[in-house]
Amino acid sequence: MSTNQAVNTALPVYTKKDFESGVDPRWCPGCGDYSIINQIQKTMPTVGVARENIVFVSGIGCSSRFPYYMNNYGMHTLHGRAPAFASGIKVSRPELMVWVMTGDGDALAIGGNHFIHAMRRNLDLKLVMFNNRIYGLTKGQVSPTSELGKKTKSTPHGSPDYPFNPPALALGSGATFVARTIDVEGAHMGGVLKAAAEHKGSVFVEVFQNCPVFNDGAYTFLTDKAVKADMLLRMEHGKPLLYGKDGKKGIRLDAQTAQLEAVVVGENGVTEKDVLVHDAKRDDPTIAFMLANLAEKHGFPTPIGVFRDVRKPTADELTWEMIEKAKSQKGDVDLGKFLAGGDTWTIK
Amino acid sequence: MSTNQAVNTALPVYTKKDFESGVDPRWCPGCGDYSIINQIQKTMPTVGVARENIVFVSGIGCSSRFPYYMNNYGMHTLHGRAPAFASGIKVSRPELMVWVMTGDGDALAIGGNHFIHAMRRNLDLKLVMFNNRIYGLTKGQVSPTSELGKKTKSTPHGSPDYPFNPPALALGSGATFVARTIDVEGAHMGGVLKAAAEHKGSVFVEVFQNCPVFNDGAYTFLTDKAVKADMLLRMEHGKPLLYGKDGKKGIRLDAQTAQLEAVVVGENGVTEKDVLVHDAKRDDPTIAFMLANLAEKHGFPTPIGVFRDVRKPTADELTWEMIEKAKSQKGDVDLGKFLAGGDTWTIK
Amino acid sequence: MSTQTAAPKSKVQVETVTIRFVGDSGDGMQLTGTEFTKANALAGNDLATFPDYPAEIRAPAGSLAGVSGYQVHFGAREIHTPGDAPDVLVAMNPAALKTNLADLRTGGMLIVNGGAFTESNLEKAGYKSNPLHDAALKQNYKIFDVDMNKLTEAALAGSGLSSKEIARCKNYFALGLMYWLYSRPMEAQLQSIAKKFAKKPEIAEANQKVFKAGYAYGDTTEVFFQRYDVPASKLAPGTYRNITGNAAVALGFATVAKTTGRQVFLGSYPITPATEILQEMSHFKEHGVVTFQAEDEIAGIGSAIGASFAGALGCTTTSGPGLALKSEMLGLAVIAELPLVLVDVQRGGPSTGMPTKTEQSDLLIALYGRHGEAPLPVLAAQSPVDCFYAAIEAMKIAVKWMTPVILLTDGYLGNGSEPFLIPDPAKLPKIDVKYATAPNFEGKYMPYLRNDKLVRPWAIPGTAGLEHRIGGLEKDSMSGMVSYDGMNHERMVKTRAQKIRNVVEDVPDVEPFGAASGDVLLLSWGGTFGSVRGAAEELVAKGKKVGHAHLRWLNPLPKNLGKVLARYEKILVPEVNDGQLATYVRSKFPGVDPLQYNHIHGKPLKISELAGRVLELL
Amino acid sequence: MSTQTAAPKSKVQVETVTIRFVGDSGDGMQLTGTEFTKANALAGNDLATFPDYPAEIRAPAGSLAGVSGYQVHFGAREIHTPGDAPDVLVAMNPAALKTNLADLRTGGMLIVNGGAFTESNLEKAGYKSNPLHDAALKQNYKIFDVDMNKLTEAALAGSGLSSKEIARCKNYFALGLMYWLYSRPMEAQLQSIAKKFAKKPEIAEANQKVFKAGYAYGDTTEVFFQRYDVPASKLAPGTYRNITGNAAVALGFATVAKTTGRQVFLGSYPITPATEILQEMSHFKEHGVVTFQAEDEIAGIGSAIGASFAGALGCTTTSGPGLALKSEMLGLAVIAELPLVLVDVQRGGPSTGMPTKTEQSDLLIALYGRHGEAPLPVLAAQSPVDCFYAAIEAMKIAVKWMTPVILLTDGYLGNGSEPFLIPDPAKLPKIDVKYATAPNFEGKYMPYLRNDKLVRPWAIPGTAGLEHRIGGLEKDSMSGMVSYDGMNHERMVKTRAQKIRNVVEDVPDVEPFGAASGDVLLLSWGGTFGSVRGAAEELVAKGKKVGHAHLRWLNPLPKNLGKVLARYEKILVPEVNDGQLATYVRSKFPGVDPLQYNHIHGKPLKISELAGRVLELL
Ligand SMILES: Cc1ncc(C[n+]2csc(CCOP(=O)(O)OP(=O)(O)O)c2C)c(N)n1
Ligand SMILES: Cc1ncc(C[n+]2csc(CCOP(=O)(O)OP(=O)(O)O)c2C)c(N)n1
Ligand code: SF4
Ligand code: SF4
Ligand SMILES: [Mg+2]
Ligand SMILES: [Mg+2]
């Protein structure tokens, strides 16, 4: 009943080149998107899936041009709707690996509804959002991740809207894998993408991406050599949440107030074991949510890495379980019998 | 420039009757919606706003019939779109009090995008969602709040989708007021609605509502006399999170694991001050989120009351600040000058 | 035995009868109607039925808004519609009488449950006095005032059931009475009651008692002195089932899955009156149907297009508001050239309009409701059973031509039912689903390199070597890569349009019923087939030079339509809208200026009224 | 002084000239074009311009995809379009030459920056050899190979600027050369440079130097031996500004806010090529305009409808894909009968299509793209300046008739510009916004109790005693409460349709230009006005019996259109689509079967080609 084509079992040994479509990317010089595609193309050979069984789906935006540059099956669809198409592909053909490449406007403005539903269903979709905090393709309007008060072409007096906190929204929607990385941190991005590829279930990866043309320097507050060490908190599952040049700064939870505090190991009696240990595998999304909100508070670093990575049956698995169950219980009913179902009568 | 009609200053003294349109509700006998409208009509006289300055906006669904029964200005709009209309009303006329009455399908299925954006913008909209965990008006299909595995007319083998946790989604979206109440708890609902009316900013109130026809008993696990005391946690700002028949059960935060635990005051050394004190006024939404996820864990009660109530400038306030600023800076430019703006030249 | 005891009373043969059962939502009229329908089917009548639900979920008991009805038209000859005016009205309470009396034909039979005509019920229905005592009423109709409440209670005296449970049985009294009145054997019904209430034997027994009591009441009391007999009609021999249009669409799609061995993927969002298709198909998992209830209509069609890209046979079901929302997505399916069937079960518009009432007002949006040049085939089903064949045909065209197809049905077809002669699987249309398996141009795969019919190939994920990308931007006429070249764009626009025109090779010519040429041609489409054909038959029987041409295909139109139109003096286009087909015909056949006949009451057209209008034209 | 020194070289008078500046996105061609346009405007020429942006944000430097162009057509007589084929092509690099050469009229002037014709640039443009050495090229065009890179460097030797900064100045060399070639005084430009770079005096000085160098180059070198003079045209006296269609729409809406003293509320979502309207209007806060960038198109129109319910003048702006998404919302506005203007800046379709290319293919979706019977007025602007008046007119109709109105413009009008004679505010159309202030029926407020024109009253929140509810379900013809009564529904459908037909009282008759009757009538709508009028003028000048009727109003159509069509032998409908107006005209005037002229290249129609086609018909 399914449309599966024969799927080759023995995988060829792939190189990055095998995932390049040969069409040269048309992003502006210096665009952060280049480093993202570079990491994706490096990661693909390592995921153990045949090239023809990988599908890249995107909406509309600079970021959404992505599929044209990958040598896989690809759909460049409608603004905001990529998760809807991807959901159909995945539910119909669960054996395919489906990636959704999207932008902050595509995923969170017009596409917000499909985004939150893909996350809550825990469909096995890998959604990577290029967050440049601006509408690039349409040349610089405010996006749902632009800062409050941000002056853009459509908000010359500043934006009156609070931005989304994308990982918080994904967690609030029920995403089982939530992570963040940065265009200029190639190695880190590679690691996050690999983890995303290995996760079964709804994946949300936010990539801080610089748009040199319409929102240049959006992330220098994090990526500048001078501040990086103190501003970036690299989360690792099972490791204490430490950061800072000498790795002595840490995050501690105060049980009385149920608040996170920034502490320094070695200073006023703080020891390493007071520092909160990151647990991405926990079913309760609260700690991940707490970290997703960390940077909102003044004087706290911005976490990158995996916030949450929890395995639960996916909507596609559950759907096909039911289908297989129905088939095994009812067997292959012959068409004549099927058509004659229900109350019938016969005219001689 | 604005369309404000003269707004009467001295308010008449209203009674419940003043808010009844005279059209009798067409909900099924025993529908939880009756108790909701009853509480709203009781609350309205107390909110200190002239009847003609209150607008009820709804989408489509049983719940969305609401505006017809209120003696205010009302719009019964399109399925899922109520927050979009309401946003226009509020941004255009910030002096109006705008309520959005909606269902779980209306707000979270087709309306999900408008919902999360109304919440993140912190527009001063009061959104009340009647959550019967089913599509009522269309006679019983699965909704985004129906339980995993739920058998409905459209999921005869059970739903393969995980439900949303509505307060968690609202918090993840940035709502500044998030609360929950139950149709059968009239007094409690009245209190929550009053608080919602007094909050300035995006309001999300989830009302557990029974649909006796298509999803009867959805909340008996909470509302049955037998279990109620142990299953309902009544959150109150500044009060310890205690519940149970004798109010000895409590919620404690374990700093080591950053997890909430259910404890009993008096048993193995637990004292009342170990119990977490509810703080709805905290800017960091984490504790509210933690409580929103409480009931997901086995053996924990379901919280009702106000999760979060934080005052921040609203999108409508910020929008009109900019408008007033522009007006005061530029004054009332005469039309002729305005039309002749930019580079001009003159032909004799 | 029942038949013997009936002997004393006279029996009249009638050719066709229309009966409407009306009562409170709680009175079980839908059940009574369907059960009585089955009895007539088993007796070999042709028939058509139409339910009339209240718009509100469940309005207060006894209120006008809470009235629910079910009409069945059965007879000894071919039946096209559920009937114009009922011959018999069975009214279980005052509200039901108030809202339906106007439809009963004068001289018709009015059977009322007098027991329900209480002060409070009369008031709820807005009657000042009891209408049953009204002289005019007695004059215009044959009234039978039966206190079914009391009679039911009597029949169940000492049954130990609660009065609430007893009250719930009274619809079986009405049913029994009808069985007697139309001389139907009781056995089958007694068994079906036993089956239906197998879990509650005491209720089963009670309902059987009451059913028999109703039958006996007609048989023994002096109230009814004559009964009727509607002989079997000459239906084609074979096995039948009664089917609604919505169930037929679902069955049709599932049939495609079984005949092709390919997955049929339905992405949908519930909406009245289309929801039943989704619900039905969700039961067909073992038949190769995958259903996905999406978060909204846009995701419904989006998921279906995604599934089609992945190789499934994608479809989506909706009604007007949903069709409007799917407009942008349809445009993508057109430019991507992927197979897809969108079923629009039309309802009263505009906007939310009248969800439970039927209408044909989505024709123009189906034809033109996309931005840019985005033509696609449009097909309309003509009867509940035709919904089965139309669904198969729509999918066949979608796959053969790699295009989205819109299938229009309506609330009247979707909820209405008629006997479905179960087809021989071997005789069903064949659909061959072919996927590209190898490069088609110099060792490369060109997704837009077309065959002689201008159809592009379909390569699906999992096929090594054919990896390719498609999208919504204009694409190079071979590689499918983005192209902003103006000439390429014009070529693609024209090619897509020509491809859809080519579909005409699969559109059968119209063959008018009745006069092949003459005074008036009735030109109809979609759900009005039955009413219009009924009117045509009447007129032709009267010897009038009247023909009837019915359009199932709206785009492309049948090759010979222009010629056919030219053969008649006048053309009359009856529609349940404000003249959409008439507008379309004018645009397609310059010089042809059809007359219009438009009723927009949310109800099917009445044969008698339409026939009357045509007579004026002769 | 410039003018004196120019004396030695001969000067030729020409009536009109079309010049296209093309170069890399980074070369500043848009600036060069607009600055040169201003010079001609100041010199009193009539003119029209059209930019041609690359679709990609910023493709790699020197690539074909990265070419950006700006065309200006100016002259001593009335100018309708940016011109067919350029007379002069200024190409700053090989890619620009490659993508634009085909358009240059044979015998035209080709000015190239030879310095940019390097190996690598030639390769990026896909040239095997340097085209400038190609004999054919020399034959067909007057080539002027100027190494602007070197000359710019020379002019700035010792300026201390980086080579990157120097390179950025070279567009001013081209500009200076053009100033000389067309005898424009340098002063104004020197000042405007000073103003533009006030913050960076050294850059200002450099650009002025280079600008003068370009001028001097023409003046002194032996490369150019003749220059041109385009005399002022007889433009109406008054103050002018150059304006694009998108800016004009924004200005029109703001003007409504100022003349009515009411809030204009724009709910919108960015989309090419409509985004500029939102951007412009967001600057008009102090003028009574409120802008709301919504999360999507549906919320954009929804917020505008909400604002209208609250008493504002709601509007929304978009392009094809957005129009499709707003379809359901438009239906609500129709049934609710609230004022709203939707502006659709059409672009190449279907689907995402060709966002930066122009097209007229949204006419049928504008007319028919809603489910159910949902008619509304449709207006189309005919030129960039007309966008200003059309926006005011659309809002006037929306308010007067309490209806949504669709205003169609297109990418060509939206981005194209022409001189705008600044109107006398007193002479602008008056819009009177009236809100209901008191009950209108037996002490109650009936929101759907209509006036003699069938228009309903508008009561807004804040008005005590008029509290009422409206919605998308069919409503009682007076109270507006939900009604499922079939007859009421039909009445409402017919009434809404009649109300829109009544709008014809505000639609002026068409008065054809040229022959009032005769051989051929050119029937056009929207953005093709300029090209079609241009062709008509040519033909009429040749003494042909040709008329031109242009439609600004598509629904309702002008009362006298039928009569006008009847006065010509043949009717030719030129459109940048596959024949949408032709289809519509056929449906409206049975018997009329216009010929079609359809170009779908994403470019405006060419006057010469169209005129040629008409000659074939004579
Ligand atoms: C239905 C629809 N609405 C609007 C647009 C115009 N549009 C294209 S991309 C885009 C936003 C892009 O922003 P983002 O998603 O952040 O992607 P980026 O370009 O920044 O990578 C918009 C508004 C469209 N193509 N389709
Ligand atoms: C665009 C559109 N899609 C679908 C529908 C059909 N519809 C009406 S209400 C509804 C869901 C109602 O569920 P909910 O919002 O939970 O409200 P309830 O009836 O349960 O109170 C649906 C699917 C519609 N009216 N419009
Ligand atoms: S506009 Fe910004 S996001 Fe888009 S391609 Fe250019 S740099 Fe990248
Ligand atoms: S269907 Fe359910 S929700 Fe709707 S009115 Fe009836 S009881 Fe209430
Ligand atoms: Mg972006
Ligand atoms: Mg619900």
CSV table of C-alpha atoms and ligand atoms in Angstrom, one decimal, chain A residues 27 33 59-64 78-81 102-110 130-139 141 143-145 209 211, chain C residues 328, chain D residues 57 269-272 275 293 296-297 318-322 325 347 352 355, ligand 1:
chain,number,residue,atom,x,y,z
A,27,TRP,CA,23.2,34.6,-1.2
A,33,ASP,CA,23.7,31.1,5.2
A,59,GLY,CA,9.3,28.0,2.6
A,60,ILE,CA,10.2,31.3,1.1
A,61,GLY,CA,13.0,33.6,2.1
A,62,CYS,CA,16.8,33.8,1.5
A,63,SER,CA,17.2,30.9,3.8
A,64,SER,CA,14.5,28.9,2.0
A,78,LEU,CA,5.2,28.6,0.0
A,79,HIS,CA,6.0,31.2,2.6
A,80,GLY,CA,5.5,29.7,6.0
A,81,ARG,CA,4.1,26.4,4.9
A,102,THR,CA,13.4,28.0,7.2
A,103,GLY,CA,13.9,31.6,8.4
A,104,ASP,CA,12.7,33.5,11.4
A,105,GLY,CA,9.8,35.1,9.4
A,106,ASP,CA,9.0,32.0,7.5
A,107,ALA,CA,8.9,29.8,10.6
A,108,LEU,CA,7.6,32.1,13.2
A,109,ALA,CA,5.6,34.8,11.4
A,110,ILE,CA,3.4,33.4,8.7
A,130,PHE,CA,18.1,30.6,10.2
A,131,ASN,CA,17.5,33.5,12.6
A,132,ASN,CA,18.8,36.8,11.3
A,133,ARG,CA,16.1,38.7,13.1
A,134,ILE,CA,15.0,40.4,9.9
A,135,TYR,CA,13.1,39.7,6.7
A,136,GLY,CA,16.1,39.4,4.3
A,137,LEU,CA,14.5,38.5,0.9
A,138,THR,CA,12.0,41.4,1.1
A,139,LYS,CA,14.9,43.7,2.1
A,141,GLN,CA,11.3,44.5,7.5
A,143,SER,CA,10.5,40.0,12.0
A,144,PRO,CA,9.0,38.2,15.1
A,145,THR,CA,12.5,37.8,16.4
A,209,GLN,CA,22.7,34.0,11.4
A,211,CYS,CA,22.6,39.2,7.5
C,328,GLU,CA,-2.6,29.7,-2.6
D,57,ILE,CA,19.0,39.9,-3.0
D,269,TYR,CA,2.3,41.8,5.7
D,270,PRO,CA,5.4,42.5,3.5
D,271,ILE,CA,5.4,41.0,0.0
D,272,THR,CA,7.2,42.0,-3.2
D,275,THR,CA,6.0,46.2,0.5
D,293,GLN,CA,2.6,44.7,10.4
D,296,ASP,CA,0.6,37.0,8.1
D,297,GLU,CA,-1.7,38.2,5.3
D,318,THR,CA,-0.5,42.7,-0.8
D,319,SER,CA,0.4,40.9,-4.0
D,320,GLY,CA,-1.0,37.7,-5.7
D,321,PRO,CA,-0.2,35.1,-3.1
D,322,GLY,CA,-1.5,37.4,-0.3
D,325,LEU,CA,-4.8,34.0,1.3
D,347,ARG,CA,3.2,40.3,-10.0
D,352,THR,CA,5.4,32.4,-6.1
D,355,PRO,CA,8.0,38.2,-7.7
E,1,LIG,C1,2.3,34.4,1.1
E,1,LIG,C2,3.5,35.3,1.0
E,1,LIG,N1,3.6,36.4,1.8
E,1,LIG,C3,4.8,37.1,1.7
E,1,LIG,C4,5.8,36.8,0.9
E,1,LIG,C5,7.0,37.7,0.8
E,1,LIG,N2,8.1,37.2,1.6
E,1,LIG,C6,9.0,36.4,1.0
E,1,LIG,S1,10.2,35.9,2.1
E,1,LIG,C7,9.6,36.8,3.3
E,1,LIG,C8,10.2,36.9,4.7
E,1,LIG,C9,11.6,36.3,4.7
E,1,LIG,O1,12.1,36.4,6.0
E,1,LIG,P1,12.7,35.2,6.7
E,1,LIG,O2,11.7,34.1,6.7
E,1,LIG,O3,13.3,35.6,8.0
E,1,LIG,O4,13.8,34.7,5.7
E,1,LIG,P2,15.2,35.4,5.3
E,1,LIG,O5,15.0,36.1,4.0
E,1,LIG,O6,15.5,36.5,6.4
E,1,LIG,O7,16.2,34.3,5.3
E,1,LIG,C10,8.4,37.5,2.9
E,1,LIG,C11,7.6,38.4,3.8
E,1,LIG,C12,5.6,35.6,0.1
E,1,LIG,N3,6.6,35.3,-0.7
E,1,LIG,N4,4.5,34.9,0.2
